[in-house]
Amino acid sequence: MSLASRKQPELGLVDGRLRPCPHSPNCVCSEWPQQGAFIEPLVFTTTASEAWRLAKQAITASGGEIVMEEGGYLHARYVTPILRFVDDLELRLDAAAQVIHVRSASRVGHSDLGANRKRVARLRAAFNP
């Protein structure tokens, strides 16, 4: 199963927004409030560039590897320590609304026992100390 988690999922923006979560509980996303997978975006009161810097710092400090960053979009990867499963974290900066939208999803399995929701909570705590 660990090999399957290395398969690159569909990521990135669709019509300027993060993709909605699939119908499994191993994903959370702030762009689609009507879904059960909804989680609040990261809210900032600093400049957008400072907020983006803090978010990147929080990702790397929590063990994430930033894979790609382009024009207010970021993709990071987390690998679980024992079974080496891969989870993907995506951020989208909305400077006008002063939020960073977030999507965190497991590549394999159905349930993640709340791991992605917890990851975003830790990111939020590091982002807003």
mmCIF file with all atom_site columns, C-alpha atoms in Angstrom:
data_model
loop_
_atom_site.group_PDB
_atom_site.id
_atom_site.type_symbol
_atom_site.label_atom_id
_atom_site.label_alt_id
_atom_site.label_comp_id
_atom_site.label_asym_id
_atom_site.label_entity_id
_atom_site.label_seq_id
_atom_site.pdbx_PDB_ins_code
_atom_site.Cartn_x
_atom_site.Cartn_y
_atom_site.Cartn_z
_atom_site.occupancy
_atom_site.B_iso_or_equiv
_atom_site.pdbx_formal_charge
_atom_site.auth_seq_id
_atom_site.auth_comp_id
_atom_site.auth_asym_id
_atom_site.auth_atom_id
_atom_site.pdbx_PDB_model_num
ATOM 1   C CA . MET A 1 1   ? 0.000   0.000  0.000   1.00 0.00 ? 1   MET A CA 1
ATOM 2   C CA . SER A 1 2   ? 2.920   2.331  0.597   1.00 0.00 ? 2   SER A CA 1
ATOM 3   C CA . LEU A 1 3   ? 3.832   2.129  -3.094  1.00 0.00 ? 3   LEU A CA 1
ATOM 4   C CA . ALA A 1 4   ? 0.298   3.168  -4.022  1.00 0.00 ? 4   ALA A CA 1
ATOM 5   C CA . SER A 1 5   ? 0.631   6.230  -1.833  1.00 0.00 ? 5   SER A CA 1
ATOM 6   C CA . ARG A 1 6   ? 3.474   7.442  -4.025  1.00 0.00 ? 6   ARG A CA 1
ATOM 7   C CA . LYS A 1 7   ? 1.139   7.777  -7.014  1.00 0.00 ? 7   LYS A CA 1
ATOM 8   C CA . GLN A 1 8   ? 0.673   11.472 -7.839  1.00 0.00 ? 8   GLN A CA 1
ATOM 9   C CA . PRO A 1 9   ? -2.959  12.483 -7.215  1.00 0.00 ? 9   PRO A CA 1
ATOM 10  C CA . GLU A 1 10  ? -4.850  15.180 -9.073  1.00 0.00 ? 10  GLU A CA 1
ATOM 11  C CA . LEU A 1 11  ? -3.735  18.415 -7.463  1.00 0.00 ? 11  LEU A CA 1
ATOM 12  C CA . GLY A 1 12  ? -3.738  22.095 -8.272  1.00 0.00 ? 12  GLY A CA 1
ATOM 13  C CA . LEU A 1 13  ? -6.356  24.717 -8.868  1.00 0.00 ? 13  LEU A CA 1
ATOM 14  C CA . VAL A 1 14  ? -9.585  24.316 -10.805 1.00 0.00 ? 14  VAL A CA 1
ATOM 15  C CA . ASP A 1 15  ? -11.165 27.593 -11.865 1.00 0.00 ? 15  ASP A CA 1
ATOM 16  C CA . GLY A 1 16  ? -8.892  29.376 -9.396  1.00 0.00 ? 16  GLY A CA 1
ATOM 17  C CA . ARG A 1 17  ? -9.874  27.226 -6.389  1.00 0.00 ? 17  ARG A CA 1
ATOM 18  C CA . LEU A 1 18  ? -8.505  24.161 -4.636  1.00 0.00 ? 18  LEU A CA 1
ATOM 19  C CA . ARG A 1 19  ? -10.161 20.932 -5.721  1.00 0.00 ? 19  ARG A CA 1
ATOM 20  C CA . PRO A 1 20  ? -13.076 19.641 -3.646  1.00 0.00 ? 20  PRO A CA 1
ATOM 21  C CA . CYS A 1 21  ? -12.462 16.597 -1.478  1.00 0.00 ? 21  CYS A CA 1
ATOM 22  C CA . PRO A 1 22  ? -13.559 13.154 -2.659  1.00 0.00 ? 22  PRO A CA 1
ATOM 23  C CA . HIS A 1 23  ? -16.401 11.413 -0.834  1.00 0.00 ? 23  HIS A CA 1
ATOM 24  C CA . SER A 1 24  ? -14.042 9.806  1.676   1.00 0.00 ? 24  SER A CA 1
ATOM 25  C CA . PRO A 1 25  ? -13.226 11.153 5.144   1.00 0.00 ? 25  PRO A CA 1
ATOM 26  C CA . ASN A 1 26  ? -9.464  11.350 4.542   1.00 0.00 ? 26  ASN A CA 1
ATOM 27  C CA . CYS A 1 27  ? -9.485  14.920 3.205   1.00 0.00 ? 27  CYS A CA 1
ATOM 28  C CA . VAL A 1 28  ? -10.273 18.437 4.443   1.00 0.00 ? 28  VAL A CA 1
ATOM 29  C CA . CYS A 1 29  ? -10.633 21.629 2.410   1.00 0.00 ? 29  CYS A CA 1
ATOM 30  C CA . SER A 1 30  ? -11.530 25.252 3.157   1.00 0.00 ? 30  SER A CA 1
ATOM 31  C CA . GLU A 1 31  ? -12.764 26.117 -0.340  1.00 0.00 ? 31  GLU A CA 1
ATOM 32  C CA . TRP A 1 32  ? -15.992 24.099 -0.235  1.00 0.00 ? 32  TRP A CA 1
ATOM 33  C CA . PRO A 1 33  ? -18.056 24.961 2.883   1.00 0.00 ? 33  PRO A CA 1
ATOM 34  C CA . GLN A 1 34  ? -21.013 22.817 1.820   1.00 0.00 ? 34  GLN A CA 1
ATOM 35  C CA . GLN A 1 35  ? -18.974 19.625 2.199   1.00 0.00 ? 35  GLN A CA 1
ATOM 36  C CA . GLY A 1 36  ? -18.553 17.635 5.413   1.00 0.00 ? 36  GLY A CA 1
ATOM 37  C CA . ALA A 1 37  ? -14.825 17.909 4.787   1.00 0.00 ? 37  ALA A CA 1
ATOM 38  C CA . PHE A 1 38  ? -14.890 21.673 5.374   1.00 0.00 ? 38  PHE A CA 1
ATOM 39  C CA . ILE A 1 39  ? -12.237 23.283 7.552   1.00 0.00 ? 39  ILE A CA 1
ATOM 40  C CA . GLU A 1 40  ? -11.728 27.007 8.160   1.00 0.00 ? 40  GLU A CA 1
ATOM 41  C CA . PRO A 1 41  ? -9.002  28.735 6.109   1.00 0.00 ? 41  PRO A CA 1
ATOM 42  C CA . LEU A 1 42  ? -5.967  30.315 7.737   1.00 0.00 ? 42  LEU A CA 1
ATOM 43  C CA . VAL A 1 43  ? -6.816  33.953 8.483   1.00 0.00 ? 43  VAL A CA 1
ATOM 44  C CA . PHE A 1 44  ? -4.099  36.595 8.599   1.00 0.00 ? 44  PHE A CA 1
ATOM 45  C CA . THR A 1 45  ? -3.836  40.246 9.594   1.00 0.00 ? 45  THR A CA 1
ATOM 46  C CA . THR A 1 46  ? -0.245  40.764 8.443   1.00 0.00 ? 46  THR A CA 1
ATOM 47  C CA . THR A 1 47  ? 0.782   41.396 4.857   1.00 0.00 ? 47  THR A CA 1
ATOM 48  C CA . ALA A 1 48  ? 0.072   38.614 2.401   1.00 0.00 ? 48  ALA A CA 1
ATOM 49  C CA . SER A 1 49  ? 3.789   38.026 1.804   1.00 0.00 ? 49  SER A CA 1
ATOM 50  C CA . GLU A 1 50  ? 4.453   37.710 5.553   1.00 0.00 ? 50  GLU A CA 1
ATOM 51  C CA . ALA A 1 51  ? 1.508   35.331 5.978   1.00 0.00 ? 51  ALA A CA 1
ATOM 52  C CA . TRP A 1 52  ? 2.769   33.205 3.078   1.00 0.00 ? 52  TRP A CA 1
ATOM 53  C CA . ARG A 1 53  ? 6.264   33.123 4.590   1.00 0.00 ? 53  ARG A CA 1
ATOM 54  C CA . LEU A 1 54  ? 4.855   32.052 7.980   1.00 0.00 ? 54  LEU A CA 1
ATOM 55  C CA . ALA A 1 55  ? 2.764   29.312 6.375   1.00 0.00 ? 55  ALA A CA 1
ATOM 56  C CA . LYS A 1 56  ? 5.794   27.918 4.524   1.00 0.00 ? 56  LYS A CA 1
ATOM 57  C CA . GLN A 1 57  ? 7.838   28.054 7.712   1.00 0.00 ? 57  GLN A CA 1
ATOM 58  C CA . ALA A 1 58  ? 5.104   26.175 9.610   1.00 0.00 ? 58  ALA A CA 1
ATOM 59  C CA . ILE A 1 59  ? 4.989   23.485 6.907   1.00 0.00 ? 59  ILE A CA 1
ATOM 60  C CA . THR A 1 60  ? 8.716   22.788 6.944   1.00 0.00 ? 60  THR A CA 1
ATOM 61  C CA . ALA A 1 61  ? 8.863   22.953 10.765  1.00 0.00 ? 61  ALA A CA 1
ATOM 62  C CA . SER A 1 62  ? 6.136   20.283 10.943  1.00 0.00 ? 62  SER A CA 1
ATOM 63  C CA . GLY A 1 63  ? 7.978   17.867 8.652   1.00 0.00 ? 63  GLY A CA 1
ATOM 64  C CA . GLY A 1 64  ? 6.422   18.836 5.339   1.00 0.00 ? 64  GLY A CA 1
ATOM 65  C CA . GLU A 1 65  ? 8.397   19.081 2.119   1.00 0.00 ? 65  GLU A CA 1
ATOM 66  C CA . ILE A 1 66  ? 7.402   21.892 -0.232  1.00 0.00 ? 66  ILE A CA 1
ATOM 67  C CA . VAL A 1 67  ? 7.214   20.296 -3.662  1.00 0.00 ? 67  VAL A CA 1
ATOM 68  C CA . MET A 1 68  ? 5.962   23.206 -5.754  1.00 0.00 ? 68  MET A CA 1
ATOM 69  C CA . GLU A 1 69  ? 5.131   26.855 -5.274  1.00 0.00 ? 69  GLU A CA 1
ATOM 70  C CA . GLU A 1 70  ? 3.782   29.125 -7.980  1.00 0.00 ? 70  GLU A CA 1
ATOM 71  C CA . GLY A 1 71  ? 1.737   32.329 -7.995  1.00 0.00 ? 71  GLY A CA 1
ATOM 72  C CA . GLY A 1 72  ? -0.006  32.011 -4.635  1.00 0.00 ? 72  GLY A CA 1
ATOM 73  C CA . TYR A 1 73  ? -0.334  28.208 -4.828  1.00 0.00 ? 73  TYR A CA 1
ATOM 74  C CA . LEU A 1 74  ? 1.759   25.737 -2.856  1.00 0.00 ? 74  LEU A CA 1
ATOM 75  C CA . HIS A 1 75  ? 1.910   21.939 -2.776  1.00 0.00 ? 75  HIS A CA 1
ATOM 76  C CA . ALA A 1 76  ? 3.667   20.185 0.113   1.00 0.00 ? 76  ALA A CA 1
ATOM 77  C CA . ARG A 1 77  ? 4.064   16.503 0.866   1.00 0.00 ? 77  ARG A CA 1
ATOM 78  C CA . TYR A 1 78  ? 4.084   14.723 4.236   1.00 0.00 ? 78  TYR A CA 1
ATOM 79  C CA . VAL A 1 79  ? 5.290   11.126 4.679   1.00 0.00 ? 79  VAL A CA 1
ATOM 80  C CA . THR A 1 80  ? 4.132   9.090  7.676   1.00 0.00 ? 80  THR A CA 1
ATOM 81  C CA . PRO A 1 81  ? 7.082   7.810  9.700   1.00 0.00 ? 81  PRO A CA 1
ATOM 82  C CA . ILE A 1 82  ? 6.330   4.089  9.946   1.00 0.00 ? 82  ILE A CA 1
ATOM 83  C CA . LEU A 1 83  ? 4.362   2.957  6.887   1.00 0.00 ? 83  LEU A CA 1
ATOM 84  C CA . ARG A 1 84  ? 5.628   5.779  4.629   1.00 0.00 ? 84  ARG A CA 1
ATOM 85  C CA . PHE A 1 85  ? 2.163   6.818  3.428   1.00 0.00 ? 85  PHE A CA 1
ATOM 86  C CA . VAL A 1 86  ? 2.097   10.129 1.568   1.00 0.00 ? 86  VAL A CA 1
ATOM 87  C CA . ASP A 1 87  ? -0.364  12.942 2.293   1.00 0.00 ? 87  ASP A CA 1
ATOM 88  C CA . ASP A 1 88  ? -0.643  16.114 0.221   1.00 0.00 ? 88  ASP A CA 1
ATOM 89  C CA . LEU A 1 89  ? -1.162  19.619 1.587   1.00 0.00 ? 89  LEU A CA 1
ATOM 90  C CA . GLU A 1 90  ? -2.146  22.452 -0.748  1.00 0.00 ? 90  GLU A CA 1
ATOM 91  C CA . LEU A 1 91  ? -2.439  26.153 0.010   1.00 0.00 ? 91  LEU A CA 1
ATOM 92  C CA . ARG A 1 92  ? -3.978  28.978 -2.021  1.00 0.00 ? 92  ARG A CA 1
ATOM 93  C CA . LEU A 1 93  ? -3.364  32.583 -1.049  1.00 0.00 ? 93  LEU A CA 1
ATOM 94  C CA . ASP A 1 94  ? -6.366  34.917 -1.250  1.00 0.00 ? 94  ASP A CA 1
ATOM 95  C CA . ALA A 1 95  ? -4.733  38.243 -0.368  1.00 0.00 ? 95  ALA A CA 1
ATOM 96  C CA . ALA A 1 96  ? -7.914  40.283 -0.917  1.00 0.00 ? 96  ALA A CA 1
ATOM 97  C CA . ALA A 1 97  ? -9.853  38.212 1.645   1.00 0.00 ? 97  ALA A CA 1
ATOM 98  C CA . GLN A 1 98  ? -6.798  37.920 3.925   1.00 0.00 ? 98  GLN A CA 1
ATOM 99  C CA . VAL A 1 99  ? -6.995  34.130 4.046   1.00 0.00 ? 99  VAL A CA 1
ATOM 100 C CA . ILE A 1 100 ? -4.936  31.174 2.946   1.00 0.00 ? 100 ILE A CA 1
ATOM 101 C CA . HIS A 1 101 ? -7.178  28.355 1.771   1.00 0.00 ? 101 HIS A CA 1
ATOM 102 C CA . VAL A 1 102 ? -6.018  24.876 2.653   1.00 0.00 ? 102 VAL A CA 1
ATOM 103 C CA . ARG A 1 103 ? -6.595  21.335 1.413   1.00 0.00 ? 103 ARG A CA 1
ATOM 104 C CA . SER A 1 104 ? -5.003  18.290 3.042   1.00 0.00 ? 104 SER A CA 1
ATOM 105 C CA . ALA A 1 105 ? -5.634  14.772 1.747   1.00 0.00 ? 105 ALA A CA 1
ATOM 106 C CA . SER A 1 106 ? -4.341  11.230 2.067   1.00 0.00 ? 106 SER A CA 1
ATOM 107 C CA . ARG A 1 107 ? -3.392  9.500  -1.165  1.00 0.00 ? 107 ARG A CA 1
ATOM 108 C CA . VAL A 1 108 ? -4.640  6.048  -0.130  1.00 0.00 ? 108 VAL A CA 1
ATOM 109 C CA . GLY A 1 109 ? -7.256  4.506  2.089   1.00 0.00 ? 109 GLY A CA 1
ATOM 110 C CA . HIS A 1 110 ? -10.699 5.643  3.076   1.00 0.00 ? 110 HIS A CA 1
ATOM 111 C CA . SER A 1 111 ? -10.309 6.990  6.594   1.00 0.00 ? 111 SER A CA 1
ATOM 112 C CA . ASP A 1 112 ? -7.271  8.749  8.004   1.00 0.00 ? 112 ASP A CA 1
ATOM 113 C CA . LEU A 1 113 ? -8.578  8.782  11.610  1.00 0.00 ? 113 LEU A CA 1
ATOM 114 C CA . GLY A 1 114 ? -8.604  12.577 11.472  1.00 0.00 ? 114 GLY A CA 1
ATOM 115 C CA . ALA A 1 115 ? -4.919  12.931 10.545  1.00 0.00 ? 115 ALA A CA 1
ATOM 116 C CA . ASN A 1 116 ? -5.445  15.619 7.890   1.00 0.00 ? 116 ASN A CA 1
ATOM 117 C CA . ARG A 1 117 ? -7.767  17.677 10.095  1.00 0.00 ? 117 ARG A CA 1
ATOM 118 C CA . LYS A 1 118 ? -5.176  17.448 12.906  1.00 0.00 ? 118 LYS A CA 1
ATOM 119 C CA . ARG A 1 119 ? -2.390  18.453 10.514  1.00 0.00 ? 119 ARG A CA 1
ATOM 120 C CA . VAL A 1 120 ? -4.269  21.614 9.538   1.00 0.00 ? 120 VAL A CA 1
ATOM 121 C CA . ALA A 1 121 ? -4.979  22.350 13.226  1.00 0.00 ? 121 ALA A CA 1
ATOM 122 C CA . ARG A 1 122 ? -1.232  22.108 13.983  1.00 0.00 ? 122 ARG A CA 1
ATOM 123 C CA . LEU A 1 123 ? -0.454  24.286 10.972  1.00 0.00 ? 123 LEU A CA 1
ATOM 124 C CA . ARG A 1 124 ? -3.009  26.842 12.174  1.00 0.00 ? 124 ARG A CA 1
ATOM 125 C CA . ALA A 1 125 ? -1.483  26.847 15.688  1.00 0.00 ? 125 ALA A CA 1
ATOM 126 C CA . ALA A 1 126 ? 2.016   27.425 14.275  1.00 0.00 ? 126 ALA A CA 1
ATOM 127 C CA . PHE A 1 127 ? 0.701   30.035 11.852  1.00 0.00 ? 127 PHE A CA 1
ATOM 128 C CA . ASN A 1 128 ? -1.101  31.994 14.613  1.00 0.00 ? 128 ASN A CA 1
ATOM 129 C CA . PRO A 1 129 ? 1.078   31.469 17.723  1.00 0.00 ? 129 PRO A CA 1
#
